[in-house]
Tab-separated table of C-alpha atoms in Angstrom:
chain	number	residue	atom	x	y	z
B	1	UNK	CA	17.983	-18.034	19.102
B	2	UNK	CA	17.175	-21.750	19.446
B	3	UNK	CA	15.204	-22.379	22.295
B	4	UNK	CA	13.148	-19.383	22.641
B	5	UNK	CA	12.297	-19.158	19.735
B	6	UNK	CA	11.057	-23.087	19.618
B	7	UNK	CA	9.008	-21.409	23.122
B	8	UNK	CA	7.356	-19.018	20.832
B	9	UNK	CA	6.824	-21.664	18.509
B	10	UNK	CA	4.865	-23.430	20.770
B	11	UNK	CA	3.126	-20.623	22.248
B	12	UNK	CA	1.977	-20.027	18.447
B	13	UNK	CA	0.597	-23.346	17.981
B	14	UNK	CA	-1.194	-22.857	21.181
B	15	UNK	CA	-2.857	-20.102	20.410
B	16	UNK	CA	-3.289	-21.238	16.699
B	17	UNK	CA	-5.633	-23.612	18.327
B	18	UNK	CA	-7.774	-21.254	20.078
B	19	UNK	CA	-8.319	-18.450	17.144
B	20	UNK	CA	-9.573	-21.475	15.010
B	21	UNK	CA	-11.791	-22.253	17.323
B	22	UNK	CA	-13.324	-18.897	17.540
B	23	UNK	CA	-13.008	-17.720	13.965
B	24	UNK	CA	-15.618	-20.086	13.229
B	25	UNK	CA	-17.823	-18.387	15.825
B	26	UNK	CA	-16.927	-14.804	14.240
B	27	UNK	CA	-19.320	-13.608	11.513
B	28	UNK	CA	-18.290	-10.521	8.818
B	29	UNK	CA	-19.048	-9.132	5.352
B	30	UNK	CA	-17.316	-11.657	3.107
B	31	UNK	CA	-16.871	-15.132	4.327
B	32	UNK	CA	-13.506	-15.541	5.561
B	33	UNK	CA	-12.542	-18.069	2.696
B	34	UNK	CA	-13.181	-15.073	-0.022
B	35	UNK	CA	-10.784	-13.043	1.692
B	36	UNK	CA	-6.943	-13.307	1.215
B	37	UNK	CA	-4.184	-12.434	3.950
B	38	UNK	CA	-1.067	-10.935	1.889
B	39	UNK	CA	0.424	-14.252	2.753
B	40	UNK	CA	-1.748	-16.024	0.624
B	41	UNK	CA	0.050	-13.899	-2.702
B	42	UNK	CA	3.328	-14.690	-1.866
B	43	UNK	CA	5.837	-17.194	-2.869
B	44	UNK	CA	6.515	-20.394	-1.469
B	45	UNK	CA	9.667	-19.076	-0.235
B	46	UNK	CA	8.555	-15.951	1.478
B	47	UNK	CA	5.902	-17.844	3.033
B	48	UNK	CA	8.223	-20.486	4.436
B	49	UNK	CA	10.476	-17.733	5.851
B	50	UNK	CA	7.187	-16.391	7.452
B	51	UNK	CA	6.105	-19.843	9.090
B	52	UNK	CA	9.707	-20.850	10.284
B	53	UNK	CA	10.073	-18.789	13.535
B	54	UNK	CA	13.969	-19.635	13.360
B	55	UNK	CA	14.181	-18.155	9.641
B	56	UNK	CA	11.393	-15.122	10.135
B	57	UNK	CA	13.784	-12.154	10.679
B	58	UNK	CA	10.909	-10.478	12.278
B	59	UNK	CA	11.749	-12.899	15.366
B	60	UNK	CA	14.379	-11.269	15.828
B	61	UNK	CA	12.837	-7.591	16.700
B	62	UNK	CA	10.163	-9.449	18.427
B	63	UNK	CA	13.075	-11.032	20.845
B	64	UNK	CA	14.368	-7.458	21.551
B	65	UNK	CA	10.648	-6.475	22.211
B	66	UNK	CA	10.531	-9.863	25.118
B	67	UNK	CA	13.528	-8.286	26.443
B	68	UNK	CA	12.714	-4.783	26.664
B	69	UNK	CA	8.890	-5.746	28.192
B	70	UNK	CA	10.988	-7.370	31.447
B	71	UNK	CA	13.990	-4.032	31.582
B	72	UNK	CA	12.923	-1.427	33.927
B	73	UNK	CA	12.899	1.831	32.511
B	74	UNK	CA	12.035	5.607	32.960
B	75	UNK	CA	12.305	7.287	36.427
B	76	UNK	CA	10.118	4.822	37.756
B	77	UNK	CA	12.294	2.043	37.382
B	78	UNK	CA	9.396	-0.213	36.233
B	79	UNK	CA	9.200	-2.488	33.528
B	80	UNK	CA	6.178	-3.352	31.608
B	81	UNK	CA	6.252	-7.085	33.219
B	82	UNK	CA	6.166	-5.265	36.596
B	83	UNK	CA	2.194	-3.837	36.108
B	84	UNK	CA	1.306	-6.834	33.113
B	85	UNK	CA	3.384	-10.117	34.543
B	86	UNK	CA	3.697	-12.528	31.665
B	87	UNK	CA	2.831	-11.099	28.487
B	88	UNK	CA	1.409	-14.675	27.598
B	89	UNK	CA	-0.820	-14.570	30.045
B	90	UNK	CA	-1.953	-10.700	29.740
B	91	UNK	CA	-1.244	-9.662	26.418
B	92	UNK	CA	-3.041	-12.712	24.475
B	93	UNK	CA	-5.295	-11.012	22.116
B	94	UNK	CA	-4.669	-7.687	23.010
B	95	UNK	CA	-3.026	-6.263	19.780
B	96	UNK	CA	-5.867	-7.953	17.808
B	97	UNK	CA	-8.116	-5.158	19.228
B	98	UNK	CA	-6.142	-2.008	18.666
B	99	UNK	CA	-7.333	0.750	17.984
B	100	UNK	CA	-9.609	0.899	20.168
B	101	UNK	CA	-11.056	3.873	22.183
B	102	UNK	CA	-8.702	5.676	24.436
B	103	UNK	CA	-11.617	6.385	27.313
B	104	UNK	CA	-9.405	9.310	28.778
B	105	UNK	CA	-9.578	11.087	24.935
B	106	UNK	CA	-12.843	9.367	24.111
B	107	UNK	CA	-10.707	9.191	20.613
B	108	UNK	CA	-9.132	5.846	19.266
B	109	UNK	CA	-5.976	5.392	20.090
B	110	UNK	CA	-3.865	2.010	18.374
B	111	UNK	CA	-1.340	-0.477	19.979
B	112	UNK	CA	1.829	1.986	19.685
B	113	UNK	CA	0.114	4.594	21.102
B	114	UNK	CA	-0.456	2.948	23.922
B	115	UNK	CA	1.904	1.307	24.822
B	116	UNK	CA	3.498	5.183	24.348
B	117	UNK	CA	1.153	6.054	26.850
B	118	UNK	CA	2.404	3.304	29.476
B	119	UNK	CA	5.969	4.582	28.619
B	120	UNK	CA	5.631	8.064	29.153
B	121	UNK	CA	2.932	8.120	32.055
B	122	UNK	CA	3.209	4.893	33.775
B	123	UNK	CA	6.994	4.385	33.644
B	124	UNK	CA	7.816	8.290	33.369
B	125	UNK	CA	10.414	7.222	30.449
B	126	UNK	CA	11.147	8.999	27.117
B	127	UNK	CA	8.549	8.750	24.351
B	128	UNK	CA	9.518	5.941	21.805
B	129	UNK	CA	9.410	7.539	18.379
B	130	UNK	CA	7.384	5.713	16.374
B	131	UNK	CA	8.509	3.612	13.537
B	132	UNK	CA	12.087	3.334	15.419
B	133	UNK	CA	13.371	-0.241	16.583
B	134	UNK	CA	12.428	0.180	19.919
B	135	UNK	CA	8.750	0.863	19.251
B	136	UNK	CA	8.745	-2.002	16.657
B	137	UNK	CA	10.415	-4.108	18.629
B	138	UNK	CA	7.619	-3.936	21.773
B	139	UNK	CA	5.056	-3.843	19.100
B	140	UNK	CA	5.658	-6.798	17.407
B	141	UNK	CA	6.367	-8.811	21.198
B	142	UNK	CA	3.121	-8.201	21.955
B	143	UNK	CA	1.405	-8.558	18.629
B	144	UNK	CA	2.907	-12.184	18.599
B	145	UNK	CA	0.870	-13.123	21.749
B	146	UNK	CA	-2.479	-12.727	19.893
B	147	UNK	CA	-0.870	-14.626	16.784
B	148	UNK	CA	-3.149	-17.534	15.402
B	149	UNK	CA	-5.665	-15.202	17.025
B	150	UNK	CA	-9.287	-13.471	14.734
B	151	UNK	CA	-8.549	-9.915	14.233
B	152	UNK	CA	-11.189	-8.673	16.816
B	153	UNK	CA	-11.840	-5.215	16.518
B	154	UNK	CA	-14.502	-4.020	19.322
B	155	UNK	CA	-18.044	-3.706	17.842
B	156	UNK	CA	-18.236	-0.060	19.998
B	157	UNK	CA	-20.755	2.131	18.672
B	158	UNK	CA	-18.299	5.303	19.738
B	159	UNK	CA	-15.509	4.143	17.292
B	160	UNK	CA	-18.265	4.255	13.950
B	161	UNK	CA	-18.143	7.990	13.187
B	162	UNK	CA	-14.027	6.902	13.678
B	163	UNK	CA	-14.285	3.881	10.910
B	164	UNK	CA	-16.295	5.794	8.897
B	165	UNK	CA	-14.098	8.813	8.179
B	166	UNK	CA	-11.487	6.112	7.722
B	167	UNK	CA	-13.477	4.481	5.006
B	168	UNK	CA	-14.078	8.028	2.834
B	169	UNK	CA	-10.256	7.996	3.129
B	170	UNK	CA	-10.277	4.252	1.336
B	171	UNK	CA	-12.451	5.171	-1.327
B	172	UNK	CA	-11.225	8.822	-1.839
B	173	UNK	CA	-8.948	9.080	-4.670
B	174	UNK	CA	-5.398	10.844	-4.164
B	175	UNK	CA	-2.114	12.225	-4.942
B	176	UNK	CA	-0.832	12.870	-8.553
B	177	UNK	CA	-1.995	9.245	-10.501
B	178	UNK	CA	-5.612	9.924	-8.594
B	179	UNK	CA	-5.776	6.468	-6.966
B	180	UNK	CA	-7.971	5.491	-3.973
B	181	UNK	CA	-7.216	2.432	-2.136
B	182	UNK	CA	-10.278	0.572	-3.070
B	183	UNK	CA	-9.374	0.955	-6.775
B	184	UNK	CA	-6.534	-0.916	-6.192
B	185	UNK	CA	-6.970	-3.229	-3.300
B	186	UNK	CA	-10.947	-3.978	-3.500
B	187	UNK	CA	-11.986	-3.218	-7.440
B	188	UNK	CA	-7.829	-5.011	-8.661
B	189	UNK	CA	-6.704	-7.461	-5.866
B	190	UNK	CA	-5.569	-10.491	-7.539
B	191	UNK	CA	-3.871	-8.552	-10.685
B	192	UNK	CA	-0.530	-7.113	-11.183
B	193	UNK	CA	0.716	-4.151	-10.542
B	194	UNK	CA	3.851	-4.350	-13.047
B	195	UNK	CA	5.096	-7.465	-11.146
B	196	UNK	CA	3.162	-6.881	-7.524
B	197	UNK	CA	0.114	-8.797	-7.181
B	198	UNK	CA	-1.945	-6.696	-4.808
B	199	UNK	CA	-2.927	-7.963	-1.971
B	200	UNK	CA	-6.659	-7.460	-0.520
B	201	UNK	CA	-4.344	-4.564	2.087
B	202	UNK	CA	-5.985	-7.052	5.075
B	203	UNK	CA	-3.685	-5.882	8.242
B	204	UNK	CA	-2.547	-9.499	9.360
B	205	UNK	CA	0.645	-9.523	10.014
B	206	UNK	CA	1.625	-6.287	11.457
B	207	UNK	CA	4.426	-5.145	12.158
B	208	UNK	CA	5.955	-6.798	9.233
B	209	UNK	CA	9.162	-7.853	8.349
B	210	UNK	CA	9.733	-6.741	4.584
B	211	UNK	CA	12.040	-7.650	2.903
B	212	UNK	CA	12.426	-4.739	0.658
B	213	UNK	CA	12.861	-2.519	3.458
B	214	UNK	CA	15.202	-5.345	5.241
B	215	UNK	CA	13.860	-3.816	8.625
B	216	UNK	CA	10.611	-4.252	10.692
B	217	UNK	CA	7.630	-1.804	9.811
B	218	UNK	CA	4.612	-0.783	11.001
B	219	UNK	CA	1.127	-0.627	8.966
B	220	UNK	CA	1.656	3.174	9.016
B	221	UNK	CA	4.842	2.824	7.276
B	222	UNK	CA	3.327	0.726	4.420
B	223	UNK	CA	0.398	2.984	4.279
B	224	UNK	CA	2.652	5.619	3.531
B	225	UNK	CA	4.436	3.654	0.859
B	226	UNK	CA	0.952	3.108	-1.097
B	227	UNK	CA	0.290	7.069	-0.636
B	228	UNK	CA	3.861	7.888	-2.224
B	229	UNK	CA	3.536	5.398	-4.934
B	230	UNK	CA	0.032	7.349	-6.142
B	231	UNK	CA	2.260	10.154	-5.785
B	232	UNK	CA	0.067	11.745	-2.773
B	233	UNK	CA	1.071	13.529	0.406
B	234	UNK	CA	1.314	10.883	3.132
B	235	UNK	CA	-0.076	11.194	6.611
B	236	UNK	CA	1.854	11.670	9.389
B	237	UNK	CA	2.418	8.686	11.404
B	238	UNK	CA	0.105	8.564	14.472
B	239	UNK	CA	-2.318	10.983	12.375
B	240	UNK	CA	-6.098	11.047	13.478
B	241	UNK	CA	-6.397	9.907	9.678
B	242	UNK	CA	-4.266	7.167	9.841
B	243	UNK	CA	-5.548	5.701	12.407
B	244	UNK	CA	-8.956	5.707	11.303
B	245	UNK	CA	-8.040	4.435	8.158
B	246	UNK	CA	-6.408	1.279	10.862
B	247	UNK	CA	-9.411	1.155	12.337
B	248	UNK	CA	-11.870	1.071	8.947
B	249	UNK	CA	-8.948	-1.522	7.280
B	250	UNK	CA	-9.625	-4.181	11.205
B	251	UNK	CA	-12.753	-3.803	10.308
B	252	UNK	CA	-12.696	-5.123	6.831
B	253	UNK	CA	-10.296	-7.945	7.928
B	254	UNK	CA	-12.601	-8.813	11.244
B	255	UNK	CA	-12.196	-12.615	11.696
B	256	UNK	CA	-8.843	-13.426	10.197
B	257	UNK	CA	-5.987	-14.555	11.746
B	258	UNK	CA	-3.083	-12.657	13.423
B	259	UNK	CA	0.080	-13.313	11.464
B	260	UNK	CA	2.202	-10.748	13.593
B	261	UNK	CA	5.415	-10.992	12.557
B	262	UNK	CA	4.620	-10.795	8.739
B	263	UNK	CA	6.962	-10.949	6.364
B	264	UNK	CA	6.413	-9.426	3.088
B	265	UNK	CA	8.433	-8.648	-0.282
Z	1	UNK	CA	18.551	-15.962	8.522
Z	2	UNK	CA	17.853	-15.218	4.810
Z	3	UNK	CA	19.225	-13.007	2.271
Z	4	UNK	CA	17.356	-10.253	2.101
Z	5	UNK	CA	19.630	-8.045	-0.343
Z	6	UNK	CA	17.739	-10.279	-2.845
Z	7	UNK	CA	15.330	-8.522	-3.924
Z	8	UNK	CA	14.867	-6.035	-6.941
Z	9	UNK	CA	13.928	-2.903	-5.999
Z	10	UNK	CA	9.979	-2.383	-7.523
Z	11	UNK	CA	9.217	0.808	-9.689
Z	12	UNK	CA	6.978	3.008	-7.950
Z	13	UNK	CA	6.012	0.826	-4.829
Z	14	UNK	CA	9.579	0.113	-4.086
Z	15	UNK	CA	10.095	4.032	-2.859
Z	16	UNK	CA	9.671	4.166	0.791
Z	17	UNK	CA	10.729	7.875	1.493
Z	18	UNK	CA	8.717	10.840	-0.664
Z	19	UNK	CA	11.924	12.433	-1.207
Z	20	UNK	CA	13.318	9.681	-2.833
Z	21	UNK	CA	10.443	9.255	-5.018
Z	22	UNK	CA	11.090	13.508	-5.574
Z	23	UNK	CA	14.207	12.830	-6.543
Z	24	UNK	CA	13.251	9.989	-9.176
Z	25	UNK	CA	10.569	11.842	-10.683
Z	26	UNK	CA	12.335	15.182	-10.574
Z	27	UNK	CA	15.515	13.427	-12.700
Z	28	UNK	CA	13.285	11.501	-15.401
Z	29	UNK	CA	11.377	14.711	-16.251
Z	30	UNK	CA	14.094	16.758	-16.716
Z	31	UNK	CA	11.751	19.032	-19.285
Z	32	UNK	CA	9.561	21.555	-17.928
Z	33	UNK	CA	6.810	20.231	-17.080
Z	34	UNK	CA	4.966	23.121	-15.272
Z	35	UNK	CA	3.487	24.707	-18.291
Z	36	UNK	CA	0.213	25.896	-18.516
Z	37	UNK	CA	-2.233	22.874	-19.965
Z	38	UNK	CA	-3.020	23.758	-23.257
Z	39	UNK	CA	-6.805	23.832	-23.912
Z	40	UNK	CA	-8.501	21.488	-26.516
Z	41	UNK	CA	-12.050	20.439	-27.058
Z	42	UNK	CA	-13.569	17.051	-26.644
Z	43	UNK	CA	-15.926	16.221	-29.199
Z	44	UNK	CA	-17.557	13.154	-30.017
Z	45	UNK	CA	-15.443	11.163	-27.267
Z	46	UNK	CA	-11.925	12.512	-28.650
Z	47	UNK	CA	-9.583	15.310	-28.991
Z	48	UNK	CA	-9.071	15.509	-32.946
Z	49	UNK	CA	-6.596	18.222	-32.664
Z	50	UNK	CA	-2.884	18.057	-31.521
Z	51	UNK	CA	-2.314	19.135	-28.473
Z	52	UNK	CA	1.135	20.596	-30.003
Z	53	UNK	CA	-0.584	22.108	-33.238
Z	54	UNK	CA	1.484	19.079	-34.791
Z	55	UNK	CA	1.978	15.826	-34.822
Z	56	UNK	CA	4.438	13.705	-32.399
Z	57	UNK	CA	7.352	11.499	-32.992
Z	58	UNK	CA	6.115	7.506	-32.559
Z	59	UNK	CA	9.640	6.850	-31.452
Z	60	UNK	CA	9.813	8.832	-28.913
Z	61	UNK	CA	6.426	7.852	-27.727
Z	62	UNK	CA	7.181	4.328	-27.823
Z	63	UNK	CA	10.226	5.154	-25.398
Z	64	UNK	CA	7.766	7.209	-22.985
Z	65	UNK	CA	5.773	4.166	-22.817
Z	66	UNK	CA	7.899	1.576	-22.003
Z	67	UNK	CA	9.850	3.982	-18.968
Z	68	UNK	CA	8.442	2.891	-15.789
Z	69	UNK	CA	8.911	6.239	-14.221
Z	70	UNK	CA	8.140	8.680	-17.239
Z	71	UNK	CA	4.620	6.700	-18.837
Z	72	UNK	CA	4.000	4.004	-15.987
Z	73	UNK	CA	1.748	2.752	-18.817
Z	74	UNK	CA	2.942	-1.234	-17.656
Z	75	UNK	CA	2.442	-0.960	-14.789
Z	76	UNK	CA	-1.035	-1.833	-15.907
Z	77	UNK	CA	-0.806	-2.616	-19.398
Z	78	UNK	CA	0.806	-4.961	-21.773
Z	79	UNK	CA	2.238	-4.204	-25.268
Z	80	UNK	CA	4.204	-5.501	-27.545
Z	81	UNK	CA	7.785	-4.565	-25.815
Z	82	UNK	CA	9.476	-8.296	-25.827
Z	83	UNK	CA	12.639	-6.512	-24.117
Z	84	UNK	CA	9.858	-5.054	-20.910
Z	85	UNK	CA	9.706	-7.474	-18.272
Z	86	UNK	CA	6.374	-7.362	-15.377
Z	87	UNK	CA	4.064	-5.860	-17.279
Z	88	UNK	CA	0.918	-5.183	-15.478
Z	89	UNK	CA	-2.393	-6.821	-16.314
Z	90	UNK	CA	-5.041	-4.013	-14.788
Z	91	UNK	CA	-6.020	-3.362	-18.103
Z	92	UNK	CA	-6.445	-3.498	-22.155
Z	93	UNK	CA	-3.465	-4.722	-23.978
Z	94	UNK	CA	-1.676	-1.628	-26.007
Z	95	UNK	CA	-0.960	-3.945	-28.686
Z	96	UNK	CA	-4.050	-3.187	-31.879
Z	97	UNK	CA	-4.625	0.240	-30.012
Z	98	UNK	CA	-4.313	2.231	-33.023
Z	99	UNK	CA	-6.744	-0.129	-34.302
Z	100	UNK	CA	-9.287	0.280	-32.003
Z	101	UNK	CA	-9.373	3.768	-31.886
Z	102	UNK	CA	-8.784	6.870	-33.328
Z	103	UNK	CA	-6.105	9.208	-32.612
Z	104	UNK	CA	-8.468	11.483	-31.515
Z	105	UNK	CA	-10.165	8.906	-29.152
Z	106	UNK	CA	-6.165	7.875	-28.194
Z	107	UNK	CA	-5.268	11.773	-26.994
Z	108	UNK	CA	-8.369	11.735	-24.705
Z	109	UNK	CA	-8.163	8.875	-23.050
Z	110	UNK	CA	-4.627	9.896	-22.453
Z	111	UNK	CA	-5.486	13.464	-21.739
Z	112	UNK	CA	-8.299	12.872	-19.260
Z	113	UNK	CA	-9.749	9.318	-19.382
Z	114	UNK	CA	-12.079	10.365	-17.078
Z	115	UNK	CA	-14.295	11.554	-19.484
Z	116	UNK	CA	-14.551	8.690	-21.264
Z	117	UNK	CA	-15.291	6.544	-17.872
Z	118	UNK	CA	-15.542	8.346	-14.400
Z	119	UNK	CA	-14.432	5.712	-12.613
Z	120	UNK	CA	-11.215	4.699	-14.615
Z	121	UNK	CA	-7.419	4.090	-12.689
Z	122	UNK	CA	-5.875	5.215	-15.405
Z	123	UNK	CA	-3.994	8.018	-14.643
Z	124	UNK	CA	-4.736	11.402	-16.663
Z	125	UNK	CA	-1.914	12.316	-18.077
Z	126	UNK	CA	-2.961	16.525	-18.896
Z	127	UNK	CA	-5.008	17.085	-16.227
Z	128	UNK	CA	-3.846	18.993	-12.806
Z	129	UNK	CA	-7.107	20.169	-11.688
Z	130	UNK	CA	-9.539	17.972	-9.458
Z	131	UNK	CA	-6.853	16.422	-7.774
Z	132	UNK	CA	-6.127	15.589	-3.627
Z	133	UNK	CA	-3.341	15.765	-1.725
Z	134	UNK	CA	-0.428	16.531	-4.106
Z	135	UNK	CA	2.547	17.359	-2.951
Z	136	UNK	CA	3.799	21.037	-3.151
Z	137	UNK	CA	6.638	19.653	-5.890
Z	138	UNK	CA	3.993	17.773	-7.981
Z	139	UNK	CA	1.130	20.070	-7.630
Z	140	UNK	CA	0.016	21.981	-10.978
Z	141	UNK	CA	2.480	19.983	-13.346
Z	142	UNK	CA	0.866	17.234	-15.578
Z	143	UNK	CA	2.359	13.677	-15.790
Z	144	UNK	CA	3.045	14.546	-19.516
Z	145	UNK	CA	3.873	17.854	-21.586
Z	146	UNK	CA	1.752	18.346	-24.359
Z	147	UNK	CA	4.724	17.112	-26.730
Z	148	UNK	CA	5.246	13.791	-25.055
Z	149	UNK	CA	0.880	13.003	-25.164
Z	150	UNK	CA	1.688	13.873	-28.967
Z	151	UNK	CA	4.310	11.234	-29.336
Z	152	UNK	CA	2.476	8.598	-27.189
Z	153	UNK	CA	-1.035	9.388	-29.699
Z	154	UNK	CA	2.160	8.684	-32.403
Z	155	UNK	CA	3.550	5.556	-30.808
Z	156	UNK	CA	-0.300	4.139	-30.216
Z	157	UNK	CA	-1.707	5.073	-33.353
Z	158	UNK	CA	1.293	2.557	-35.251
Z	159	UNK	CA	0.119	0.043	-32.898
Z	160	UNK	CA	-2.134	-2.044	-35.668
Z	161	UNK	CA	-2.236	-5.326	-35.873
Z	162	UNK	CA	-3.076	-6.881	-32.796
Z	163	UNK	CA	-2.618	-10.501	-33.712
Z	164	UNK	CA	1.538	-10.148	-34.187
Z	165	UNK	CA	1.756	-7.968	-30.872
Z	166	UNK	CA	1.842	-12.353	-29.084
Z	167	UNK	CA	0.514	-10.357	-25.772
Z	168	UNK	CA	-2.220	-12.242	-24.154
Z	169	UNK	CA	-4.569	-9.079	-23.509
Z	170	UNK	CA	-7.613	-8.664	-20.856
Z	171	UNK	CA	-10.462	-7.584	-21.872
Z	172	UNK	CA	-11.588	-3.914	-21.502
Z	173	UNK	CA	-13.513	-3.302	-18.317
């Protein structure tokens, strides 16, 4: 994949530039420096894999995503570059947004859901199920154009009662061990968890390639993993609660960088 | 590209699919665990009765402790088990427990440690009520049977000298 993928590596470096250059101008809760990208916890190793574009197996699903944005699809016979053109040009910190509010629902809506919403209305194609490789893979192409990028989740007054609910879910405790996430991830980040550290759970690098699950994932998906290891009933994916709890965790992250695609152990 | 067949599988964070986790949990608890709790009484910050009417087997309870899926106890603690690798560091070493505290004060902080501090992680390990969002197969079965908190109160209450345990422990919260 040698010369795109030195393109994308350029693009990133671009763009690198930029999100610097604003993050100073962003202001949130903690000061940036206190808080701690999952990156930041992993090995030297894992975090080369994640810098090298040429050894980041999450390049790969993003290259699938560049070539499914340009295919025409769905009765239409449109592709996605046909309404957006260059997704370097019109998807640059886009995905660093998501969710935001859908203004047909008035509810928030994230990144796969709308891009579901292009597929299914706009191209009159078959839904992507979510979590599958084709969802990932568009996901991830466009969350690599707002890489280097601050998370910037939109300061809209509509989305609080949204965030909220999401945060009662981060400090509610659940499932069979009685766990909420803030026990872990805000009260123990920085200790082990047998041999995990745990991570600060900022959403940085999303969809992530991990390396445990040898596959692209969304947030959702590791969400759910957390849930089932405090032995609780995960939400669905695409739930009302999940994506609240997306929009409360942007929130807490507001300011850091895009890492899209992540890897993780 | 790397290898990513590399990596060791992690205890309870490495199961992605609910019925996987099921079927892990469902296998190392092969006893019934869906008895009724037995009640107790707390009194003066411990349960001084067995939950069993007798007491446990230490051996047994040191084998409960050291299974990730049966005690998850490291996951957060450390003890002295040289042969356990990644043992957690969220809390108190195990090693001097029996020490520290009684084997009253041991059952209750294994039975519901949330009446010794509201706002503990540790799991309880005899509790089923006051809980959200447990899964139909979980739901009204304790972590432990009333025989197993026995022989973990056993197992902890051997645990004496805290100086030979060599377990660099964090302090209590």
């Amino acid at each position: 994949m040698g010369g795109r993928a030195s393109a994308f590596l350029l693009v990133g470096f671009a763009a690198l530039g930029l999100g610097l250059a604003s993050l100073s101008a962003q202001t949130a809760d903690a000061p940036p420096s206190d808080r701690k990208s999952g990156f930041d916890y992993m090995g030297p190793d894992s975090q080369a894999m994640q810098k090298d574009d040429l050894s980041n197996p999450g390049m790969l699903g993003v290259l699938d995503g560049e070539a499914m944005w340009n295919a025409p699809a769905g009765t239409t016979q449109k592709s996605c570059a046909a309404c957006h053109g260059d997704a370097r040009e019109s998807m640059k910190g886009v995905a660093a947004k998501y969710p935001l509010l859908d203004e047909a629902t008035k509810t928030p809506i994230d990144l796969v859901g709308r891009i579901d919403q292009c597929r299914v209305d706009r191209q009159q194609a078959a839904a992507l199920p979510r979590e599958g490789r084709e969802s990932l893979a568009l996901t991830a192409f466009v969350g690599l154009q707002s890489r280097g990028m601050p998370l910037a989740p939109p300061d809209d007054a509509r989305l609080t009662p949204f965030r909220k609910a999401g945060e009662a879910l981060y400090t509610r405790r659940m499932g069979q061990l009685n766990f909420s996430c803030a026990q872990c991830h805000d009260d123990n980040a920085g200790g082990h968890l047998g041999s995990a550290p745990i991570p600060q759970a900022h959403p940085t690098g999303y969809p992530i390639y991990r390396l445990e699950w040898q596959s692209l994932g969304s947030l959702q998906r590791r969400l759910r993993n957390c849930m089932v290891g405090t032995r609780a009933e995960p939400f669905a994916y695409g739930s009302p609660e999940f994506i609240n709890l997306e929009l409360y965790l942007n929130w807490r992250a507001r300011g850091m960088e895009v890492e899209t695609p992540g890897v993780r152990p | 590209m790397p290898k990513p067949g590399s990596r060791r599988s992690r205890m309870m964070f490495s199961v992605d699919r609910p019925a996987l986790a099921l079927a892990s949990l469902l296998l190392s608890a092969g006893c019934a665990f869906a008895e009724d709790p037995a009640r107790y009484v707390i009194e003066n910050g411990a349960i001084a009765s067995p939950l069993t009417g007798q007491p446990g087997d230490p051996a047994r309870g040191r084998k409960i402790v050291a299974e990730r899926q049966k005690g998850l106890c490291l996951l957060c603690h450390q003890g002295p088990f040289p042969e356990e690798r990644f043992q957690g560091d969220l809390a108190p070493t195990l090693a001097g427990a029996g020490s520290r505290l009684s084997e009253g004060e041991l059952r209750l902080r294994l039975v519901d440690g949330t009446k010794v501090n509201p706002e503990t992680i540790m799991p309880s390990y005899y509790r089923t009520d006051h809980l959200q969002r447990v899964p139909p197969a979980f739901a009204g079965r304790t972590l432990l049977t009333a025989a197993e908190i026995e022989d973990v109160v056993a197992f902890l209450s051997t645990l004496r000298d805290e100086a030979k345990a060599g377990n660099p422990s964090k302090e209590a919260k």
